XYZ file of C-alpha atoms in Angstrom:
572
model
C -6.936 24.714 29.217
C -4.165 26.252 27.161
C -4.749 29.087 24.749
C -2.536 29.987 21.656
C -2.165 33.070 19.612
C -3.145 33.427 16.106
C 0.617 33.684 15.344
C 1.593 30.494 16.926
C -1.510 28.712 15.515
C -0.437 29.686 11.990
C 3.141 28.709 12.447
C 2.955 26.050 9.759
C 1.467 28.694 7.330
C -1.891 27.083 6.565
C -4.717 29.196 5.216
C -8.155 28.289 6.319
C -11.632 29.563 5.709
C -12.851 29.176 9.304
C -16.760 29.082 9.858
C -16.161 29.047 13.599
C -12.963 30.993 14.114
C -14.443 34.404 13.831
C -16.225 33.989 17.166
C -18.217 31.580 19.117
C -19.743 29.044 16.857
C -23.501 28.680 16.636
C -24.896 25.799 18.736
C -27.822 23.919 17.611
C -29.545 21.691 20.196
C -30.768 18.112 19.546
C -32.006 15.113 21.461
C -30.889 11.940 19.943
C -33.541 9.666 18.502
C -34.508 6.804 20.670
C -37.003 4.993 18.165
C -35.842 1.374 17.597
C -36.886 -1.215 14.949
C -38.674 -4.003 16.433
C -40.227 -7.396 15.678
C -38.767 -9.436 12.883
C -36.772 -6.434 11.615
C -35.250 -5.573 14.917
C -31.793 -4.355 13.409
C -33.396 -1.884 10.896
C -32.486 -1.561 7.176
C -29.451 -0.185 5.474
C -28.153 0.505 1.952
C -24.743 0.854 0.465
C -22.381 0.480 -2.497
C -24.423 2.522 -4.946
C -23.856 2.385 -8.574
C -25.592 4.315 -11.438
C -28.271 1.692 -12.073
C -28.350 -0.234 -8.771
C -27.664 -0.249 -5.128
C -27.427 -2.669 -2.327
C -30.317 -2.916 0.317
C -29.803 -4.884 3.671
C -31.948 -6.122 6.583
C -31.777 -8.872 9.032
C -34.617 -11.047 10.400
C -35.120 -12.176 13.990
C -37.180 -14.920 15.652
C -37.214 -17.172 12.491
C -36.243 -20.803 12.463
C -34.990 -22.385 9.266
C -34.889 -20.672 5.777
C -37.232 -17.731 5.122
C -38.223 -16.062 1.942
C -37.999 -12.229 2.515
C -39.696 -9.902 0.038
C -38.243 -6.528 -0.767
C -39.508 -3.420 -2.801
C -37.977 -0.293 -4.086
C -40.050 2.733 -4.858
C -39.489 6.304 -6.151
C -41.936 7.551 -3.420
C -42.072 6.876 0.386
C -45.687 5.584 0.107
C -44.541 2.882 -2.412
C -47.146 3.844 -4.909
C -44.615 3.561 -7.797
C -42.614 0.334 -7.434
C -39.298 0.581 -9.381
C -38.027 -2.928 -8.417
C -39.149 -5.974 -6.274
C -38.010 -9.392 -5.517
C -37.519 -12.188 -2.903
C -34.257 -13.297 -1.093
C -33.866 -16.448 0.843
C -31.896 -16.257 4.002
C -31.051 -18.730 6.688
C -28.815 -19.508 9.695
C -25.773 -20.052 7.427
C -25.619 -16.287 6.804
C -27.123 -15.361 10.153
C -30.502 -14.543 8.790
C -29.032 -11.375 7.064
C -30.581 -10.328 3.954
C -29.049 -8.648 0.934
C -30.635 -7.523 -2.343
C -29.370 -5.655 -5.379
C -32.255 -3.815 -7.171
C -31.195 -3.202 -10.744
C -32.287 -1.093 -13.790
C -32.703 1.853 -11.487
C -32.464 5.479 -12.756
C -29.109 7.222 -12.137
C -28.803 10.130 -9.795
C -32.246 9.225 -8.220
C -33.516 8.977 -4.650
C -35.378 5.820 -3.778
C -37.300 4.214 -0.881
C -37.065 0.572 0.092
C -38.582 -1.838 2.504
C -38.711 -5.540 3.346
C -41.756 -7.800 3.979
C -42.111 -11.159 5.799
C -44.985 -12.940 7.621
C -47.259 -9.895 7.547
C -44.616 -7.587 9.028
C -43.043 -4.563 7.081
C -39.593 -3.133 7.929
C -38.871 0.424 8.472
C -38.659 2.265 5.241
C -35.092 3.220 4.164
C -33.981 6.081 1.837
C -31.092 5.681 -0.638
C -29.601 7.108 -3.890
C -28.103 5.799 -6.944
C -24.855 7.419 -8.483
C -25.197 9.976 -11.022
C -24.007 9.922 -14.702
C -23.271 12.789 -17.169
C -23.309 16.459 -15.947
C -23.043 16.435 -12.155
C -22.812 19.871 -10.431
C -22.010 18.693 -6.836
C -21.373 15.679 -4.647
C -21.699 15.756 -0.801
C -20.622 13.099 1.735
C -20.533 12.779 5.378
C -17.191 11.168 6.399
C -17.072 9.118 9.644
C -14.877 6.753 11.504
C -14.340 4.918 14.957
C -17.504 4.255 16.805
C -16.749 2.467 19.993
C -20.030 1.641 21.694
C -18.879 1.869 25.396
C -17.269 5.284 24.960
C -20.557 7.098 24.539
C -23.776 7.744 22.523
C -23.694 7.841 18.757
C -24.764 11.447 18.621
C -22.769 12.002 15.543
C -24.655 9.312 13.684
C -27.880 10.908 14.914
C -26.783 14.263 13.606
C -26.016 12.875 10.171
C -29.350 11.001 9.915
C -31.232 14.224 10.128
C -29.686 15.430 6.905
C -31.394 14.987 3.526
C -28.697 16.446 1.271
C -25.975 13.669 1.188
C -24.963 11.437 -1.595
C -23.404 8.893 0.629
C -21.828 8.231 3.933
C -18.156 7.386 3.742
C -17.298 5.205 6.778
C -13.532 4.840 7.065
C -13.446 1.927 9.373
C -13.616 0.850 13.166
C -17.259 0.574 12.640
C -17.178 -1.622 15.834
C -14.516 -2.565 18.415
C -13.574 -6.074 19.253
C -12.602 -5.510 22.931
C -14.105 -7.222 26.109
C -16.133 -5.233 28.739
C -12.799 -4.872 30.720
C -10.937 -3.518 27.819
C -10.874 -0.185 26.022
C -13.707 2.022 27.011
C -15.041 -0.533 29.585
C -15.030 1.778 32.514
C -17.094 4.441 30.775
C -19.422 1.817 29.257
C -20.264 0.618 32.709
C -21.118 4.252 33.808
C -23.274 4.823 30.672
C -24.819 1.452 30.709
C -23.272 0.828 27.172
C -21.193 -2.451 27.695
C -20.125 -4.640 24.952
C -21.805 -7.766 23.850
C -20.606 -10.442 24.213
C -18.712 -9.365 27.453
C -15.535 -11.214 26.235
C -13.351 -10.205 23.266
C -14.739 -11.230 19.995
C -12.744 -14.066 18.399
C -15.287 -16.624 16.878
C -17.821 -16.272 14.028
C -20.530 -16.135 16.583
C -18.786 -13.488 18.645
C -18.436 -11.202 15.605
C -22.037 -11.740 14.600
C -23.142 -10.885 17.951
C -21.104 -7.689 18.253
C -22.424 -6.444 14.765
C -25.950 -7.161 16.070
C -25.403 -4.999 19.102
C -24.089 -2.087 17.139
C -27.066 -2.417 14.579
C -29.414 -2.252 17.632
C -28.395 1.415 18.521
C -31.162 3.676 17.444
C -28.762 6.331 16.125
C -26.855 3.992 13.982
C -30.273 2.630 12.603
C -31.405 6.110 11.790
C -28.126 6.747 9.891
C -28.332 3.516 7.879
C -32.116 4.283 7.113
C -31.384 7.712 5.828
C -28.396 7.412 3.589
C -26.455 4.899 1.567
C -23.082 3.946 3.045
C -19.743 3.253 1.300
C -17.715 1.393 4.123
C -14.248 0.189 4.405
C -12.732 -1.687 7.289
C -9.859 -0.576 9.482
C -8.278 -2.869 12.104
C -10.975 -3.216 14.895
C -13.341 -5.099 12.466
C -10.755 -7.876 12.983
C -8.321 -6.905 15.797
C -6.273 -3.964 16.718
C -3.297 -3.196 14.522
C -3.940 -6.079 12.251
C -1.780 -7.011 9.317
C -1.458 -9.885 6.904
C -0.037 -12.274 9.372
C -1.592 -11.213 12.797
C -2.588 -8.372 14.943
C -1.236 -6.679 18.085
C -4.407 -7.752 19.924
C -4.316 -11.387 18.799
C -2.617 -14.113 20.812
C -2.269 -17.286 18.895
C -1.667 -19.234 22.165
C -5.061 -18.323 23.678
C -7.034 -17.113 20.653
C -6.212 -19.765 18.005
C -5.139 -19.428 14.419
C -5.105 -15.797 13.072
C -6.165 -16.857 9.587
C -9.402 -18.582 11.067
C -10.090 -15.489 13.223
C -9.796 -13.217 10.115
C -12.122 -15.451 8.016
C -14.666 -15.312 10.846
C -14.306 -11.497 11.035
C -14.783 -10.962 7.353
C -17.568 -13.406 6.967
C -19.593 -11.514 9.537
C -18.574 -8.149 8.179
C -19.927 -9.270 4.631
C -23.081 -10.529 6.200
C -23.942 -7.411 8.404
C -22.675 -4.592 6.372
C -24.309 -2.912 3.445
C -21.451 -3.738 1.020
C -21.443 -5.913 -2.050
C -19.896 -9.307 -1.634
C -16.519 -9.782 -3.229
C -16.504 -11.119 -6.796
C -15.585 -14.912 -7.064
C -12.314 -14.104 -8.709
C -11.192 -11.825 -5.844
C -10.015 -12.756 -2.366
C -12.255 -11.830 0.551
C -9.721 -9.244 1.736
C -9.894 -7.301 -1.594
C -12.454 -4.602 -0.299
C -10.871 -1.908 -2.563
C -13.468 -0.609 -5.287
C -14.292 2.679 -6.994
C -17.532 4.881 -7.535
C -17.928 7.341 -10.393
C -20.065 10.503 -9.714
C -20.914 11.682 -13.277
C -18.368 13.987 -14.841
C -17.227 15.289 -11.298
C -15.254 12.685 -9.469
C -14.112 9.137 -8.905
C -14.019 7.939 -5.461
C -11.658 4.979 -4.683
C -11.992 3.096 -1.469
C -8.678 1.318 -0.478
C -7.576 -1.588 1.841
C -4.629 -1.111 3.875
C -4.941 -3.894 6.642
C -5.313 -7.367 5.524
C -4.180 -7.987 1.941
C -0.513 -6.892 1.793
C 0.412 -5.005 4.973
C 3.768 -5.802 6.544
C 3.953 -5.977 10.187
C 3.935 -2.785 11.822
C 6.806 -1.654 14.199
C 5.897 -1.282 17.950
C 7.578 1.455 20.000
C 8.794 -0.889 22.733
C 10.170 -3.340 20.280
C 12.412 -0.728 18.495
C 13.369 1.477 21.375
C 16.300 -0.772 22.521
C 18.001 -0.560 19.096
C 17.705 3.361 19.021
C 20.396 4.242 21.590
C 22.700 6.307 19.327
C 22.202 8.907 16.527
C 23.674 6.550 14.109
C 21.234 3.891 15.093
C 18.265 6.203 14.813
C 19.606 7.269 11.305
C 19.982 3.686 10.266
C 16.483 2.798 11.429
C 15.038 5.764 9.446
C 16.935 5.325 6.118
C 17.282 1.531 5.859
C 14.862 -0.479 8.160
C 11.791 1.882 8.009
C 12.299 2.875 4.362
C 13.048 -0.831 3.214
C 11.325 -1.204 -0.245
C 9.870 -4.634 0.735
C 7.675 -2.989 3.363
C 4.158 -3.109 1.873
C 0.873 -1.742 2.490
C -1.361 -1.930 -0.722
C 0.107 -4.613 -2.618
C 0.598 -4.703 -6.473
C -2.824 -5.909 -7.315
C -4.415 -3.096 -5.525
C -1.851 -0.577 -6.955
C -2.699 -1.818 -10.589
C -6.479 -1.485 -9.873
C -6.142 1.997 -8.425
C -4.097 3.134 -11.343
C -6.584 1.934 -13.760
C -9.392 3.839 -11.912
C -7.438 7.008 -11.669
C -6.435 6.874 -15.270
C -10.114 6.287 -16.242
C -11.146 9.245 -14.208
C -8.496 11.619 -15.871
C -9.399 10.219 -19.339
C -13.065 11.158 -18.613
C -12.068 14.727 -17.691
C -13.439 14.369 -14.154
C -11.594 17.233 -12.103
C -11.342 15.315 -8.762
C -10.074 12.114 -7.472
C -11.353 11.266 -3.902
C -9.693 8.539 -1.760
C -11.259 6.849 1.190
C -8.539 5.722 3.234
C -8.133 4.323 6.708
C -4.817 5.720 8.166
C -2.922 9.152 8.133
C -1.190 9.513 4.916
C 0.786 12.720 5.430
C 4.205 12.833 6.876
C 3.918 13.592 10.711
C 6.923 13.606 12.954
C 6.303 13.002 16.527
C 6.725 16.287 18.628
C 9.256 15.882 21.498
C 6.957 15.651 24.552
C 9.500 14.542 26.932
C 9.889 18.015 28.442
C 6.168 18.486 28.813
C 5.147 15.226 30.729
C 6.019 13.973 34.250
C 6.623 10.383 35.157
C 3.250 10.331 36.851
C 1.600 11.355 33.465
C 3.427 8.494 31.711
C 2.423 5.947 34.478
C -1.225 7.086 34.143
C -1.118 6.708 30.395
C 0.674 3.230 30.674
C -2.315 1.862 32.511
C -4.354 2.403 29.260
C -1.613 1.867 26.679
C 1.414 -0.510 27.224
C 3.384 1.384 24.662
C 3.270 4.770 26.446
C 6.626 4.815 28.046
C 8.445 3.863 24.942
C 6.436 6.267 22.951
C 7.493 9.253 25.022
C 11.126 8.190 24.850
C 10.891 7.840 21.108
C 9.179 11.188 20.683
C 12.676 13.013 21.388
C 14.191 11.174 18.258
C 12.368 12.874 15.397
C 10.740 9.742 14.101
C 7.213 9.361 12.877
C 4.392 9.860 15.159
C 2.509 6.527 14.205
C 4.265 3.671 12.654
C 0.887 2.060 12.054
C 0.109 4.749 9.435
C 1.632 5.400 5.960
C 4.599 6.894 7.938
C 5.537 3.311 8.953
C 5.525 2.306 5.244
C 7.211 5.208 3.443
C 8.252 3.161 0.289
C 4.547 2.165 0.016
C 3.439 5.740 0.062
C 6.068 6.643 -2.564
C 4.607 3.770 -4.699
C 1.023 5.292 -4.325
C 2.105 8.779 -5.107
C 4.078 7.443 -8.285
C 0.923 5.830 -9.729
C -1.014 9.018 -9.132
C 1.515 10.753 -11.205
C 1.576 8.027 -13.940
C -2.100 8.213 -14.135
C -1.963 11.886 -15.071
C -3.735 13.118 -12.004
C -2.894 16.569 -10.652
C -3.719 15.327 -7.114
C -6.170 13.855 -4.926
C -8.393 14.571 -1.813
C -7.720 11.973 0.791
C -10.059 11.285 3.640
C -8.828 9.522 6.684
C -10.087 7.960 9.729
C -8.451 5.908 12.686
C -6.860 8.602 14.789
C -9.909 10.106 16.523
C -8.561 13.481 15.720
C -9.238 16.302 13.253
C -6.544 16.807 10.575
C -6.105 19.132 7.603
C -2.678 18.025 5.893
C -0.728 18.752 2.837
C 0.343 15.534 1.036
C 4.026 16.202 -0.105
C 6.075 13.706 -1.980
C 9.734 13.145 -1.176
C 10.858 15.373 -4.032
C 8.604 18.288 -2.704
C 5.686 17.813 -5.267
C 2.236 18.649 -3.863
C 0.202 15.395 -4.322
C -3.058 16.584 -2.846
C -4.591 17.215 0.598
C -5.780 15.048 3.429
C -8.832 15.529 5.523
C -8.879 13.515 8.902
C -12.025 13.042 10.683
C -12.479 12.822 14.352
C -14.323 9.808 15.844
C -17.839 9.154 16.541
C -16.895 8.152 20.176
C -13.389 7.003 20.531
C -10.976 9.314 22.592
C -8.333 11.312 20.906
C -4.595 11.444 21.939
C -4.814 15.216 21.361
C -7.955 15.777 23.601
C -7.112 18.167 26.442
C -7.495 15.738 29.080
C -4.835 13.483 27.485
C -1.128 13.391 28.939
C -2.085 14.540 32.308
C -4.231 17.388 30.749
C -1.475 18.460 28.243
C -3.250 17.026 25.099
C -3.971 20.498 23.672
C -0.323 21.501 24.076
C 0.666 18.194 22.345
C -1.644 19.194 19.363
C 0.109 22.539 19.068
C 3.418 20.833 19.114
C 2.327 18.395 16.279
C 1.150 21.374 14.286
C 4.279 23.514 15.009
C 6.812 20.793 14.293
C 5.317 19.435 11.059
C 5.157 21.585 7.925
C 2.724 19.333 6.176
C 0.215 19.557 9.013
C -2.101 22.644 8.555
C -4.478 21.854 11.440
C -4.738 19.298 14.140
C -7.268 19.041 17.091
C -8.499 16.495 19.537
C -11.512 18.278 20.878
C -15.101 17.395 19.912
C -16.201 14.238 18.181
C -17.851 14.687 14.930
C -17.872 14.071 11.057
C -16.656 15.786 7.882
C -19.080 17.449 5.740
C -17.335 17.277 2.375
C -18.899 19.173 -0.642
C -17.296 18.888 -4.079
C -18.083 21.092 -7.172
C -16.326 21.246 -10.527
C -14.310 24.432 -9.370
C -13.602 23.604 -5.734
C -14.252 21.625 -2.530
C -15.319 22.642 0.847
C -14.779 20.563 4.074
C -16.571 21.416 7.150
C -15.685 19.813 10.526
C -19.036 19.238 12.016
C -18.797 18.500 15.828
C -21.013 17.711 18.879
C -20.328 18.999 22.345
C -21.024 15.781 24.274
C -21.284 12.030 23.704
C -22.155 11.211 27.379
C -25.727 12.533 27.148
C -28.461 11.962 24.558
C -29.020 15.825 24.618
C -26.243 17.525 22.686
C -25.405 20.570 20.640
C -23.988 20.611 17.272
C -21.733 23.148 15.530
C -19.356 23.660 12.754
C -15.785 23.578 14.386
C -13.834 24.795 11.416
C -13.954 24.787 7.570
C -11.436 24.448 4.717
C -11.820 25.542 1.103
C -9.788 23.380 -1.492
C -8.898 24.358 -5.083
C -6.979 23.426 -7.950
C -3.673 25.361 -8.230
C -0.636 25.245 -10.515
C 0.799 22.767 -7.893
C -2.234 20.742 -8.099
C -4.906 20.142 -5.298
C -4.246 22.432 -2.221
C -5.887 24.296 0.446
C -7.236 27.734 -0.837
C -5.442 30.842 0.496
C -7.678 33.194 2.273
C -5.810 36.347 3.539
C -7.016 37.487 6.711
C -9.077 34.457 7.649
C -7.653 32.120 10.412
C -7.713 31.527 14.055
C -8.754 34.333 16.140
C -6.428 35.292 18.984
C -6.671 32.798 21.783
C -8.575 30.152 19.624
C -8.294 26.718 21.438
C -7.091 23.767 19.537
């Protein structure tokens, strides 16, 4: 393990109010819940996509042939003495026996309880909330991403389920992974007895449905869904790794068929199994982008960066042969990478986001929050060639076929991740431009995908501060900045990434967890809440680090806090 001084940790000049930096963090022990739903309602219940007067509620029925009429009830009390709404939904095999209902005429900013009834059986009782209107003092979210079933227990979900003070859980994608039992995480899955179902990579509609069913058979995930409404977006693994409009890195048409057919199957299963409202008839299935207004406090926009408009991402091994001279590297950076035609959001989504942000500004809400899949800040790859051996690279190459090319390219000063916004700089500029046109003084962006903690400044090409970015670690998926990565040099790699990138305030690959984000009219606070293990159902939870965010003359920015930062020897 490598230690760093406070001076080197603060090289990029970030100011952080650190809950855990003043000393050893307080550890709170837990044992993950093991209680599962059973019988007809074996996959539990869930709610999501709240509005001020409605919320979607979900379940799935098992062991039933043919169509079934499932009753539902929503009450203002857990004993269902005061029924606020009720109804019946018909389901059948065509929608894999999943059930969705949207209770309406509910009160804004209120807590409700819901349940389903069929054939004398009653589902578990779920708890949910509607969105507030008018004066709203605070909003609180748990921000999560990247739950790969074989890599470990969902202790992060268990921890979130224990809370009773959240307005919603923001799931930023990679809710499940499409790999086979021999793929990513397979070895650990065999060790823990958590192997994927089906055993092969998911490709067909039935495959995707079975994979969803497996994840919703996890007790910790069931507990989370039953405790809080979720606002989910997908990333790539809900379809296939590094997906874009025309395909995916992990899709082979020769053996896995037509990409469009696979994508349709994945999205059908997603809308069936997730607590999300179905797309409106006038919108394409891929148009998952939407917005949520929290009274006079903030507007949350959930965006789509994968399937609607994304151009094909660059792969390290594909571009490396063309980068053999400084002139070639410069040409790639300034002409090929920066090509205006490289798209990420698409015009329809840009227009929607501009309207939503304009409305937020016109309503005098102080905050704009963006739920986003991939790192938005500019992050240059640190040169790791002096820090790794050929043996390190060979070991990494067994897990990642791009490893050798990635290490070589790291010496060229190019972006760390071409699959992130850095691979689409013109698209990022277009997003920043719409934020400016809409009159917003900045945004808070929350990001998943990387299995790593981030606190980043969002700086436009002209130097304007566009906001801040908070990147959440994963529920289980491993980080490239974890200490064990790169032959045990992952922590050093994190330090290099922080030192060599002025927009990066903090980066760490240690400890899976979630972001506890609280927003008030005057400021916001993000606590990075971590667990110490995912390989045992007994775990400790602690606050790893915390950041205060305020409005300044430059816009949304991390708050200065003189004298607060990393203690001497704090480990990334």
